[in-house]
Short mmCIF file of C-alpha atoms and ligand atoms in Angstrom, two decimals:
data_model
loop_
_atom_site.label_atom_id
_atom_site.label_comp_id
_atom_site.label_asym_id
_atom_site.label_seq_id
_atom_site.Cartn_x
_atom_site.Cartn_y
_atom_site.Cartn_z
CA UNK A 1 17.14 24.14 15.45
CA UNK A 2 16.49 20.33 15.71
CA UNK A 3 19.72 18.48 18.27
CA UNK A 4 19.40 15.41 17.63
CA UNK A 5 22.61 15.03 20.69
CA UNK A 6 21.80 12.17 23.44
CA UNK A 7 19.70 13.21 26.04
CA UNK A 8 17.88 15.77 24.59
CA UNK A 9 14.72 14.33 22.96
CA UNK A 10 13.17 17.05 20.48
CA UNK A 11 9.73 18.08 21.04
CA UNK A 12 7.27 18.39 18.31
CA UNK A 13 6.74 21.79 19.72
CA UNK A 14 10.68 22.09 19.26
CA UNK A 15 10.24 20.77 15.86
CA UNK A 16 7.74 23.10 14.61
CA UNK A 17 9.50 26.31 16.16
CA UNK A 18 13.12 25.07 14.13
CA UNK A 19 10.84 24.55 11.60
CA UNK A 20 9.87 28.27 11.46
CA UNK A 21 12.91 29.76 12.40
CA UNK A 22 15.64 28.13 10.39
CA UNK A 23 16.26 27.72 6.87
CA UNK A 24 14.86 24.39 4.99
CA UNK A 25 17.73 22.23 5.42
CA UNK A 26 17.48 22.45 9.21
CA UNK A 27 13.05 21.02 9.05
CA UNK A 28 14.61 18.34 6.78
CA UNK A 29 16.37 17.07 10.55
CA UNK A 30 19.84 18.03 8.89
CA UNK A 31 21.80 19.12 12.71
CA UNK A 32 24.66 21.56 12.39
CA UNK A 33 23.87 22.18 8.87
CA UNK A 34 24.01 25.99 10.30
CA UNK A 35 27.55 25.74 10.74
CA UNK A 36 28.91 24.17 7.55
CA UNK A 37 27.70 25.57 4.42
CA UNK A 38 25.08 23.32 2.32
CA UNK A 39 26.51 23.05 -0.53
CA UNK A 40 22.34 22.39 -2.28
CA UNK A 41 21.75 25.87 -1.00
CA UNK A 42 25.29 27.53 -1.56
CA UNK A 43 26.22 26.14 -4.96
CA UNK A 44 24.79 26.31 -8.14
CA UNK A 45 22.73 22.91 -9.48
CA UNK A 46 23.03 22.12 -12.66
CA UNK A 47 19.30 22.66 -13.21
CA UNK A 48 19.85 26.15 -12.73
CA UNK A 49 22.32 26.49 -15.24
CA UNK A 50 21.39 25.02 -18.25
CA UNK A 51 17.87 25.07 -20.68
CA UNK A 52 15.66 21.64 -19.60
CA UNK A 53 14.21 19.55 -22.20
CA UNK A 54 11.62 21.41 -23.78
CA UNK A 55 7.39 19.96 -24.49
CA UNK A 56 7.25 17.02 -26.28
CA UNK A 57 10.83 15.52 -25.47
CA UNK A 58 8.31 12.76 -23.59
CA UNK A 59 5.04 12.93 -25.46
CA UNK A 60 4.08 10.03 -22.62
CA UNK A 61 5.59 11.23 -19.76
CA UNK A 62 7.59 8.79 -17.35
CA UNK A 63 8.63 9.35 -13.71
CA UNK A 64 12.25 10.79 -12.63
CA UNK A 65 15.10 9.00 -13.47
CA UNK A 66 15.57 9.54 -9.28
CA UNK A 67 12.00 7.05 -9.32
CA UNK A 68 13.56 4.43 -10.83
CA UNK A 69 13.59 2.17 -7.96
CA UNK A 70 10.02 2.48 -7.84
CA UNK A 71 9.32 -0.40 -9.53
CA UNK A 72 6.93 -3.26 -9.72
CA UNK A 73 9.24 -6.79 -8.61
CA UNK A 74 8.64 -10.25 -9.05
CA UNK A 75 9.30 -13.02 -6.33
CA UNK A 76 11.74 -15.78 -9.30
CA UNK A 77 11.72 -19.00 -6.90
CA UNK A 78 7.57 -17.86 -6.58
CA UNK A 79 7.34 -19.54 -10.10
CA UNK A 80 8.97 -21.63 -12.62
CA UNK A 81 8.21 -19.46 -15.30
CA UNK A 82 7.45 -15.73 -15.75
CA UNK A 83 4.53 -15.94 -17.92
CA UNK A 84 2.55 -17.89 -15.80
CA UNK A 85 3.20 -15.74 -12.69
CA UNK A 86 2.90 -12.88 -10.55
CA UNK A 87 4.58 -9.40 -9.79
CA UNK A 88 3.94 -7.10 -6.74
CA UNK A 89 2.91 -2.91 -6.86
CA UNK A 90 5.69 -1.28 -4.39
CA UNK A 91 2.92 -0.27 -1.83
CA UNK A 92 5.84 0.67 0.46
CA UNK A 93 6.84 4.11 -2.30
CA UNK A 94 3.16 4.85 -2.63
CA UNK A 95 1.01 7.39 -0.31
CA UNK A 96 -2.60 8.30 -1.19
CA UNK A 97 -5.14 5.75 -2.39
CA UNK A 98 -4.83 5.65 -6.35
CA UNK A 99 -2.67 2.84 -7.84
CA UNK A 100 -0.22 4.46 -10.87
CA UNK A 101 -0.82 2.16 -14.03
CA UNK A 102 2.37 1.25 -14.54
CA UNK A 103 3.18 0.06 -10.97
CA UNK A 104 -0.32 -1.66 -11.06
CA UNK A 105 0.80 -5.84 -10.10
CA UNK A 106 0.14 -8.53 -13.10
CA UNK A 107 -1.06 -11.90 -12.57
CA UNK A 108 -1.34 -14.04 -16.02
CA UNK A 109 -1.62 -17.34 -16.54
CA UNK A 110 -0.25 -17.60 -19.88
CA UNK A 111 1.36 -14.03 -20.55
CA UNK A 112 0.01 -10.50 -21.65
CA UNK A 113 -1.95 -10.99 -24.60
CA UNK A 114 -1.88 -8.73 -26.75
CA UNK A 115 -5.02 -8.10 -28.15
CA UNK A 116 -5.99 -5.46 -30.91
CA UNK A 117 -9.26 -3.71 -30.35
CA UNK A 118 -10.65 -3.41 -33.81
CA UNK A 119 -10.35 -7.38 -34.15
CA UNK A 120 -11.59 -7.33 -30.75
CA UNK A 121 -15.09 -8.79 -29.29
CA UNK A 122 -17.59 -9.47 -26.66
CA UNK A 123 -20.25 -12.77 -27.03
CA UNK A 124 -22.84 -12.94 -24.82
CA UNK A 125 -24.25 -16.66 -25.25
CA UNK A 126 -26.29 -19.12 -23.47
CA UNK A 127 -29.33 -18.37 -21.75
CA UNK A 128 -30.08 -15.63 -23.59
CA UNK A 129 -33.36 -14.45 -25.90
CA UNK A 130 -30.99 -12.81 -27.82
CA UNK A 131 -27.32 -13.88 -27.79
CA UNK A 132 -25.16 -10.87 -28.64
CA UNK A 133 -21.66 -9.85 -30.14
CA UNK A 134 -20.26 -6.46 -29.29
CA UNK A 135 -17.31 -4.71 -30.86
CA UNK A 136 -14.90 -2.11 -28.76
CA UNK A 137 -17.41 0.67 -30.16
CA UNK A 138 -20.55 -0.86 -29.13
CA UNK A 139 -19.73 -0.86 -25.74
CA UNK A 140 -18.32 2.53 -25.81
CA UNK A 141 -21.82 3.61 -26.57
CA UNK A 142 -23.83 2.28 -23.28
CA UNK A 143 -23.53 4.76 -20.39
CA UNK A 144 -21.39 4.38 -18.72
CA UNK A 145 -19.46 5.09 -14.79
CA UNK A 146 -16.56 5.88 -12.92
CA UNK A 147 -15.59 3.89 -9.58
CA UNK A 148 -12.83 3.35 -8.33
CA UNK A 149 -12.36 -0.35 -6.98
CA UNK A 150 -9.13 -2.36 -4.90
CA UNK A 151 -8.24 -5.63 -6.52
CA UNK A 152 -7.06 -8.35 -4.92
CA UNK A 153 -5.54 -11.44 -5.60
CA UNK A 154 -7.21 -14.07 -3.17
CA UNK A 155 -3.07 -15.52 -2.86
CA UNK A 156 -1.95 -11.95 -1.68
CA UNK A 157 0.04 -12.98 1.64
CA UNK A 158 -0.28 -16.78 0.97
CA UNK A 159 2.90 -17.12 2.03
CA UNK A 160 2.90 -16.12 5.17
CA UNK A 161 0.40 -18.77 6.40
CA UNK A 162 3.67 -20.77 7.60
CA UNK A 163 5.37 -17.93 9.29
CA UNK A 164 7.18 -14.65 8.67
CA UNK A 165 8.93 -14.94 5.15
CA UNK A 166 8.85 -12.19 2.84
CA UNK A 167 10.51 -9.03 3.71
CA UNK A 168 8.77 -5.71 2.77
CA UNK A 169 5.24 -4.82 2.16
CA UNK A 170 5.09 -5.15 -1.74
CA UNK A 171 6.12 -8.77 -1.38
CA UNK A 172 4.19 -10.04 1.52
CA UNK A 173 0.90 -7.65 0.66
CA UNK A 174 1.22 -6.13 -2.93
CA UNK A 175 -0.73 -8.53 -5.09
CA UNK A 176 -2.95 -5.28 -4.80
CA UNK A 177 -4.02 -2.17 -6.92
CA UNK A 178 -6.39 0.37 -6.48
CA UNK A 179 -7.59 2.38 -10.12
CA UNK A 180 -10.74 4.20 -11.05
CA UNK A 181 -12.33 2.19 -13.81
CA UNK A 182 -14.71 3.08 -16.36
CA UNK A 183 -16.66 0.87 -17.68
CA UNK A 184 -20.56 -0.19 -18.56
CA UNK A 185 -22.59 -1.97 -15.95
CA UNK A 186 -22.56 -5.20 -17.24
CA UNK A 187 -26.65 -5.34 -16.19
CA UNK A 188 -26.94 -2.98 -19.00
CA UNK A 189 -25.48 -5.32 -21.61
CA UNK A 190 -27.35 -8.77 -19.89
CA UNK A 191 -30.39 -6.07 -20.16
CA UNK A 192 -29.83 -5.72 -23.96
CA UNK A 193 -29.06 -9.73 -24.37
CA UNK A 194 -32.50 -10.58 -22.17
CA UNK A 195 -31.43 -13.35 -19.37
CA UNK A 196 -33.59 -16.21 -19.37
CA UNK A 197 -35.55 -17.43 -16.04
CA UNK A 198 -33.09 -19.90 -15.18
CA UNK A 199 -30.19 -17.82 -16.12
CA UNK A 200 -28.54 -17.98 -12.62
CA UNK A 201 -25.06 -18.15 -13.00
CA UNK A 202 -22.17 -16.44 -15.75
CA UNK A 203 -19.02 -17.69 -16.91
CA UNK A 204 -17.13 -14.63 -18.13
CA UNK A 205 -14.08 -15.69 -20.34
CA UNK A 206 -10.76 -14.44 -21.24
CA UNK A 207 -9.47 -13.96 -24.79
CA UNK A 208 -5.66 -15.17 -23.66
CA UNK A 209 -3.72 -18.40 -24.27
CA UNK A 210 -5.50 -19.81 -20.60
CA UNK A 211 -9.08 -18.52 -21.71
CA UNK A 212 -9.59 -18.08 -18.47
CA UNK A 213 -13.00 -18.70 -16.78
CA UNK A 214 -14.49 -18.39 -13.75
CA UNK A 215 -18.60 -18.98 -12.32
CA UNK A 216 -20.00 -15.58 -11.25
CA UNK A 217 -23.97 -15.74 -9.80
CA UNK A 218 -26.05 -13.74 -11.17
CA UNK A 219 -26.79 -11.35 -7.76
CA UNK A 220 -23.15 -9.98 -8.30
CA UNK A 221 -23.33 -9.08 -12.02
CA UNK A 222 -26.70 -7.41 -11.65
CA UNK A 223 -25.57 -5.48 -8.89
CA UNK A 224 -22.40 -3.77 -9.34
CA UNK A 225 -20.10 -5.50 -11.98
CA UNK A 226 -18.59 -3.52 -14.83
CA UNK A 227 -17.46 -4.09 -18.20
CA UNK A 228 -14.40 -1.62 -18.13
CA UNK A 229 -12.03 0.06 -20.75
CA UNK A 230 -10.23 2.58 -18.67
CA UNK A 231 -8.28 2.85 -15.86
CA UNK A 232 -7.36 6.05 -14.16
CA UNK A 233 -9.06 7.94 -17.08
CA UNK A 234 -6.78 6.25 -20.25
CA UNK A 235 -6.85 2.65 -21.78
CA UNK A 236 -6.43 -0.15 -19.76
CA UNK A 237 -2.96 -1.23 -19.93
CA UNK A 238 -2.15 -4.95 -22.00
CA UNK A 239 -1.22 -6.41 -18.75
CA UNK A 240 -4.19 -5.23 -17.16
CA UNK A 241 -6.62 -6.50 -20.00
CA UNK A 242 -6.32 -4.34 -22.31
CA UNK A 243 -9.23 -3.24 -24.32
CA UNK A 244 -11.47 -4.83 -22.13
CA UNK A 245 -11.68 -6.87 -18.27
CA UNK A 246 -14.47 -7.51 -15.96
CA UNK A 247 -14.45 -5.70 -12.94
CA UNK A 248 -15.83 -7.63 -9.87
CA UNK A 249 -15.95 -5.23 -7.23
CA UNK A 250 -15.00 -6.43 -3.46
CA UNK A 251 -14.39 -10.13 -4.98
CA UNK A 252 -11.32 -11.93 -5.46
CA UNK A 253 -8.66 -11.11 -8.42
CA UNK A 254 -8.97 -14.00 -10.15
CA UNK A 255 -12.53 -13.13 -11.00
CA UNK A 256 -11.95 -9.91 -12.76
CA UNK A 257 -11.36 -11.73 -15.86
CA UNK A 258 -8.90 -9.59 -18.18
CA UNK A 259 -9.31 -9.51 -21.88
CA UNK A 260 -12.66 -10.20 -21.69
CA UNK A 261 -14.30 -12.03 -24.95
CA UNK A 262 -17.13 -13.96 -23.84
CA UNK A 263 -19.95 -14.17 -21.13
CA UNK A 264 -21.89 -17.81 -20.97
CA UNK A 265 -24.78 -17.41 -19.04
CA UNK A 266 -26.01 -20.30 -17.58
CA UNK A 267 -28.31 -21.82 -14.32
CA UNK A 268 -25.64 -23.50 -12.98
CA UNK A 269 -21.67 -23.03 -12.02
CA UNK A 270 -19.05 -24.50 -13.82
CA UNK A 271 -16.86 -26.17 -11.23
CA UNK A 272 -13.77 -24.93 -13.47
CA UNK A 273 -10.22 -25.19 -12.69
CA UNK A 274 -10.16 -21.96 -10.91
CA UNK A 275 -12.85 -22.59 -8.46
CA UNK A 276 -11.73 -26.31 -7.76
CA UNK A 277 -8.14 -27.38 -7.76
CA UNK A 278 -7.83 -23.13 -7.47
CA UNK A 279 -9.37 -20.69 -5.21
CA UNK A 280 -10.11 -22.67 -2.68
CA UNK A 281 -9.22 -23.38 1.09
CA UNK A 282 -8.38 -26.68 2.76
CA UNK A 283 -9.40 -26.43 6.25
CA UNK A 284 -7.60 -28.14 9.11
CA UNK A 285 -10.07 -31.27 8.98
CA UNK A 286 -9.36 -31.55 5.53
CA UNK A 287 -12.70 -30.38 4.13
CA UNK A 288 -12.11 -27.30 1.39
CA UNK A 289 -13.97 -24.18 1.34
CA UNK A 290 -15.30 -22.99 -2.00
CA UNK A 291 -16.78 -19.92 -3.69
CA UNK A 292 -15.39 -17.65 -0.84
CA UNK A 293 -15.11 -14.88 -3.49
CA UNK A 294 -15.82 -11.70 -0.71
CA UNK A 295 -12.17 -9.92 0.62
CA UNK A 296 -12.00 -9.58 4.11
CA UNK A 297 -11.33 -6.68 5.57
CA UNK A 298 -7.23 -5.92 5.98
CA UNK A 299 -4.55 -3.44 6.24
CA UNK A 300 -1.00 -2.89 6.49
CA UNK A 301 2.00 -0.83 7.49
CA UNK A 302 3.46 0.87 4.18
CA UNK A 303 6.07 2.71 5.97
CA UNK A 304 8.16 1.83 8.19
CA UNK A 305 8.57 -0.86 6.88
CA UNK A 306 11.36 -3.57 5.47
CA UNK A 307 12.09 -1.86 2.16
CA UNK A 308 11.39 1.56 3.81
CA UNK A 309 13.43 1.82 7.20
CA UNK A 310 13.41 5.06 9.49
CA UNK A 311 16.23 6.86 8.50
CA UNK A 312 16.17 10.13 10.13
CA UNK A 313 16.67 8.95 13.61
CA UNK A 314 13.91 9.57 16.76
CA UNK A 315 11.71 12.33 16.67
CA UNK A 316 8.66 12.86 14.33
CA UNK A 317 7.68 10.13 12.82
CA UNK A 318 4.81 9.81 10.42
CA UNK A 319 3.59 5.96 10.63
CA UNK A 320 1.70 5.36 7.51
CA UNK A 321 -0.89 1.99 5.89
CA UNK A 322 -3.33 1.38 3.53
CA UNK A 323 -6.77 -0.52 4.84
CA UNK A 324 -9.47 -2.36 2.03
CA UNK A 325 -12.91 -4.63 2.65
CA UNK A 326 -14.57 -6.37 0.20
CA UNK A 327 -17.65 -5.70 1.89
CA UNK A 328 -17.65 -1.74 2.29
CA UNK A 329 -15.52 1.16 4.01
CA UNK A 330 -12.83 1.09 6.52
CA UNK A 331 -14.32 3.73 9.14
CA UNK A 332 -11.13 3.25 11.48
CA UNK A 333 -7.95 1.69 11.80
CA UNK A 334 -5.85 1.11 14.76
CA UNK A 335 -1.88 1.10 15.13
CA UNK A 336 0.05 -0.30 17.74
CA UNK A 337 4.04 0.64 18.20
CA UNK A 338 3.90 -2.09 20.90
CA UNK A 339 3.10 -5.22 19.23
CA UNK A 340 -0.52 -4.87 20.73
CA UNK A 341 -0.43 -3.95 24.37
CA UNK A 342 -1.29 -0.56 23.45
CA UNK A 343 -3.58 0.71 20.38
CA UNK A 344 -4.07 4.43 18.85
CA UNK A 345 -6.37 5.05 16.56
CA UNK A 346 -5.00 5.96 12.83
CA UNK A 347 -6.08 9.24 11.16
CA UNK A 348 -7.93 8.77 8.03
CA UNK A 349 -7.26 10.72 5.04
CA UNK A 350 -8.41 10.66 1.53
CA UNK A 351 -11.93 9.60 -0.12
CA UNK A 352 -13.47 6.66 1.86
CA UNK A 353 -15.10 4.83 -1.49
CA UNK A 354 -16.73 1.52 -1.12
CA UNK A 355 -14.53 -1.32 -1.66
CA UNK A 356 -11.67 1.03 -2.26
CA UNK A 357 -8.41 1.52 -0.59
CA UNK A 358 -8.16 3.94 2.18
CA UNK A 359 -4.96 5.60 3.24
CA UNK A 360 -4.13 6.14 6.93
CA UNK A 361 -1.74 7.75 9.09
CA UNK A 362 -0.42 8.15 12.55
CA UNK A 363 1.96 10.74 13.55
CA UNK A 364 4.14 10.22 16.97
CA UNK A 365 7.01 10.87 18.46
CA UNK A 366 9.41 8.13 17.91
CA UNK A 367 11.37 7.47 20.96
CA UNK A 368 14.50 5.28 18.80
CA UNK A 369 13.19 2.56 21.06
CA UNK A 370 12.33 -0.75 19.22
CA UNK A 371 8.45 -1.10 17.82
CA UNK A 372 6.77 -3.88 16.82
CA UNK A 373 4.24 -2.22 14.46
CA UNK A 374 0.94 -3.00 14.11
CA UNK A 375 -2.12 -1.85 11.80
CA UNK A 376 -5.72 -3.91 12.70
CA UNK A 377 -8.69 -2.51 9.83
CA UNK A 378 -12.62 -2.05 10.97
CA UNK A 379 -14.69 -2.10 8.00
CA UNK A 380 -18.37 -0.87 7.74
CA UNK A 381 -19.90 -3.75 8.66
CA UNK A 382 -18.28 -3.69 12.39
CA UNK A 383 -16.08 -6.83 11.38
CA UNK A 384 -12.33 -6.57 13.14
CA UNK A 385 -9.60 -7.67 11.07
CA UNK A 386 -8.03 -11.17 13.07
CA UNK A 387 -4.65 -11.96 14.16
CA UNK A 388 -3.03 -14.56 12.26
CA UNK A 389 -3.30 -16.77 15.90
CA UNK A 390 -7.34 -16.27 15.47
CA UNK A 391 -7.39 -16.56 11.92
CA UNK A 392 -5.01 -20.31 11.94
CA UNK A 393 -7.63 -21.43 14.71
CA UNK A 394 -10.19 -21.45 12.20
CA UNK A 395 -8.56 -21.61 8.86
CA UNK A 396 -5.63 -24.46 10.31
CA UNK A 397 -2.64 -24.19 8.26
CA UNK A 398 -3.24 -25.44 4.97
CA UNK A 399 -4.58 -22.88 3.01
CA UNK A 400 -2.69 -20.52 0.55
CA UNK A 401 -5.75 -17.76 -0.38
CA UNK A 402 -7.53 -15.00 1.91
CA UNK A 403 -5.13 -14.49 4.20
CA UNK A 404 -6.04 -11.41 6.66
CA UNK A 405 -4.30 -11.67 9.27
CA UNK A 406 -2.41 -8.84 10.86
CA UNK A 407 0.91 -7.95 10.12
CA UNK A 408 4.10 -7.10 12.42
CA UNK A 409 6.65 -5.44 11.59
CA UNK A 410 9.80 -5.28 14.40
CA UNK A 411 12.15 -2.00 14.15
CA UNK A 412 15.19 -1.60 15.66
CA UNK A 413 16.97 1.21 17.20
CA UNK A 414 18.58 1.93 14.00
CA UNK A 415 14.89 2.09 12.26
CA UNK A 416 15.71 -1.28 9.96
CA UNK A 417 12.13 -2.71 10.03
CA UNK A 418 11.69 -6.68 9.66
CA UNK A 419 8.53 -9.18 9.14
CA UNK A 420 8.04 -10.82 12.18
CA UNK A 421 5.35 -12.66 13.85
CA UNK A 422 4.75 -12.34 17.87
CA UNK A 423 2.29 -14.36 19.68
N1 MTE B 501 -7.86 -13.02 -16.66
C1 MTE B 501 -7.29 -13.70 -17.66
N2 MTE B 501 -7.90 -13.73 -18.84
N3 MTE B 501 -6.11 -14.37 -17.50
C2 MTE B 501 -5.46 -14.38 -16.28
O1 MTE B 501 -4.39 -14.99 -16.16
N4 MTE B 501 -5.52 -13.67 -13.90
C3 MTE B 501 -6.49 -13.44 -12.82
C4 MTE B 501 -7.36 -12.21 -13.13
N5 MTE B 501 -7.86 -12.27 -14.46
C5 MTE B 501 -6.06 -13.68 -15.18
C6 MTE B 501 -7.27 -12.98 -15.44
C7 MTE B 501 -5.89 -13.24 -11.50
S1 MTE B 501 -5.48 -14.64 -10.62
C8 MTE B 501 -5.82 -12.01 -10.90
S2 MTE B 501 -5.29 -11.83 -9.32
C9 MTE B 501 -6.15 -10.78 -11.65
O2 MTE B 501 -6.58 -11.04 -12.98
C10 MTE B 501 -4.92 -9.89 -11.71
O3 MTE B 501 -5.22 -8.70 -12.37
P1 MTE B 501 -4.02 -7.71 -12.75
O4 MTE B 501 -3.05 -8.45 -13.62
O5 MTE B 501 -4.68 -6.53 -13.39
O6 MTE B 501 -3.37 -7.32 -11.46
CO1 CO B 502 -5.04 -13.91 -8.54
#
C-alpha cells in the first residue's frame, strides 16, 4: 500500500511492491482507498450497462468528449486580428513524438484558404529550359517519401526575450508540430523543369490572400525539400496547406510555404517582406541578422509544467520534454530539478529521426520540495543548447525570432509549476 502520511517517504521499491499487491486503485496513489469502498470498482458504470454507439456513428472519428480540453489556444492581445495570427499545439497533453493533425498550431497571414484541388496548381517559372504547370495528379505520380519533420516558427518563444511571461508550455514553446509528410522531392520536379546555370536561388509562393513568398538557395531544395500532400498518412489539413505546402526541413516555419502554387527560380534572392522587415534579428549594436533560416537546437519541460501541475503529491514522479535541432538528432538531454546546480541525464525514448522531435523522460523520486526544472538539448553536431543569460550576451535584447534559450520552470510544494527565469 502507498502512505502518503508525513514522515514516511514511499520508496519506489515500496511503490512497486503496493503496486503488485493491491488492487488498481491503490498504484493510482489513491491511500486508504482499502478501507472505503471505490465506488469505480464497486458500482456499476454506465458503460457497462447500456449498448455504445455502434460503427459508423463517427465515420471520422474525434477524441473523448473527456479530451476536450485538449485543444489548440490562441494568445487574443498576441494579435489584432485572428486571421492574421497564430495558435499554439498543447505540447503540455502530448507524450510521444508525432503531432495529432488537429492539434497541429496555424500561423496565416491572411486566413485558411481554402483551396480546391482539382482547380488547383503548381508553376515552375523562371530560370527554367522548360517552365512547367502541374496539377494535384501530376505530382501524385513522381515517387515519392515519407519523413517525418518538426516545424518551427522562427517567433516560437519571442516573447520571452524580455523575461518570464507566458505561463505553460503551449504558449511560451508551442508554435511547434511534428507530422510525417509525404511528399515528392522537389529536386525531382526542378529535375523535370531543367534549372538553368545561374538558377541559384527559388521563391516558392503561396496561393492565399498574402501570396506568401520567401528566397530559398538552391543547396536546400536540391537536398532535402519536399513538395508534400499528406500528413500523418491523410490530406494535409486547410490550415496546414491543404492540397499542397513546401516542406523545408530543419529551417524556419515561415519557409514552409503552405498552399503552394508557384516556384520562381531565379540567381538571386528576393529581399521580400519576410526576409527583411520579417525574419530577422536586430542585434544589440543595432546591426540585423538575416537569412538565419537553420533551428537551433532546444527543448523543453512538457510536464510538470504550468498548465500541467503535480497533482499526486511526492513520490514517483515521471519528469517529461520534447528536444528538436534543425541541424540533426538530439543524442542526449539533461534535466535539472535544481535550477542547474545539479544535472541528470534524460532517458530517450522513441525514433531519433533527423530534424524530428524526440521525446524524453526522467523518472525520480519527488521529494514535495520546490524544483526549479530544467531541460538543456545536445544535438548531433555536439552544439549545447544556451541559457537565455548566454544567448542575450550575444543576441542583446532586441530580437523577437530564434529564441533557444533554456527554460525554468519553479514548482512549489503543492506541485503548481510557474515560468520563471533564475540567473
Ligand atoms: N504560407 C502561406 N502561404 N501563408 C502563410 O501565412 N505562414 C508561414 C508558413 N507558411 C504562412 C505560410 C509561417 S510564419 C509559419 S510558422 C508556418 O507556415 C506555419 O505552418 P502551420 O500553420 O502548418 O503551423
Ligand atoms: Co512563422
Amino acid at each position: 500500500m502507498l502512505i502518503k502520511s508525513k514522515g514516511m517517504k514511499p520508496s519506489r521499491r515500496n511503490f512497486l511492491k503496493a503496486a503488485a499487491a493491491a488492487p488498481v486503485a491503490a498504484v493510482a496513489g489513491r491511500a486508504g482507498a482499502q478501507d472505503t469502498p471505490d465506488p469505480a470498482i464497486v458500482e456499476k458504470q454506465p458503460w457497462n450497462q447500456f449498448l455504445g454507439a455502434g460503427v459508423d456513428e463517427a465515420p471520422y472519428g474525434m477524441p473523448s468528449k473527456f479530451e476536450a480540453h485538449v485543444r489548440r489556444q490562441n494568445v487574443p492581445w498576441l494579435t489584432a486580428d485572428p486571421v492574421s495570427s497564430i495558435n499554439f499545439t498543447p505540447l503540455h497533453e502530448l507524450d510521444g513524438i508525432i503531432t495529432p493533425n488537429g492539434l497541429c498550431f496555424e500561423r496565416h497571414h491572411s486566413g485558411v484558404a481554402e483551396v480546391d484541388p482539382a482547380e488547383h496548381r503548381l508553376m515552375i517559372n523562371g530560370l527554367v529550359d522548360r517552365p512547367l504547370v502541374f496539377t494535384m495528379q501530376d505530382l501524385m505520380r513522381f515517387p515519392r517519401e515519407n519523413h517525418v519533420y518538426f516545424l518551427e516558427c522562427a517567433a516560437n518563444t519571442g516573447m520571452e526575450w524580455a523575461g518570464s511571461q507566458l505561463n505553460g508550455c503551449q504558449f511560451t514553446h508551442g508554435m511547434i508540430h511534428n507530422v510525417m509528410y509525404t511528399g515528392v522531392p522537389l529536386r525531382l520536379l526542378l529535375a523535370e523543369a531543367g534549372v538553368k546555370t545561374n538558377g541559384k536561388w527559388l521563391l516558392p509562393e503561396g496561393a492565399d490572400a498574402a501570396g506568401m513568398t520567401r528566397s530559398i538557395p538552391m543547396e536546400k531544395a536540391l537536398d532535402d525539400c519536399l513538395v508534400a500532400f499528406k500528413m500523418n498518412g491523410e490530406a494535409l489539413r486547410p490550415e496546414q496547406g491543404y492540397p499542397v505546402r513546401l516542406v523545408v526541413p530543419g529551417w524556419e516555419g515561415n519557409m514552409w510555404v503552405k498552399w503552394l502554387r508557384r516556384i520562381e527560380v531565379g540567381d538571386e534572392p528576393w529581399h521580400h517582406r519576410e526576409e527583411t522587415s520579417k525574419y530577422t534579428d536586430l542585434l544589440a549594436n543595432g546591426q540585423a541578422r538575416r537569412f538565419t533560416w537553420e533551428m537551433d537546437a532546444k527543448s523543453v519541460i512538457t510536464s510538470p509544467s504550468p498548465q500541467m501541475p503535480i497533482t499526486h503529491g511526492p513520490g514517483p514522479l515521471t519528469i517529461t520534454g520534447v528536444a528538436w535541432s534543425g541541424r540533426g538528432t538530439i543524442p542526449r538531454v539533461d534535466v535539472t530539478t535544481d535550477g542547474g546546480i545539479t544535472w541528470q541525464q534524460a532517458r530517450m525514448s522513441g525514433p531519433s529521426l533527423d530534424k524530428s522531435m524526440h521525446r524524453f523522460y526522467l523518472d525520480i523520486q519527488w521529494d514535495g520540495k520546490p524544483m526549479l526544472l530544467q531541460s538543456r538539448a545536445h544535438d548531433s553536431t555536439g552544439y549545447v543548447q544556451p541559457t537565455k543569460e548566454q544567448l542575450r550576451a550575444i543576441r542583446g535584447e532586441n530580437s523577437i525570432y530564434h529564441n533557444n534559450g533554456i527554460q525554468t520552470w519553479a514548482v512549489d510544494e503543492q506541485g503548481v509549476a510557474e515560468n520563471v527565469e533564475i540567473s
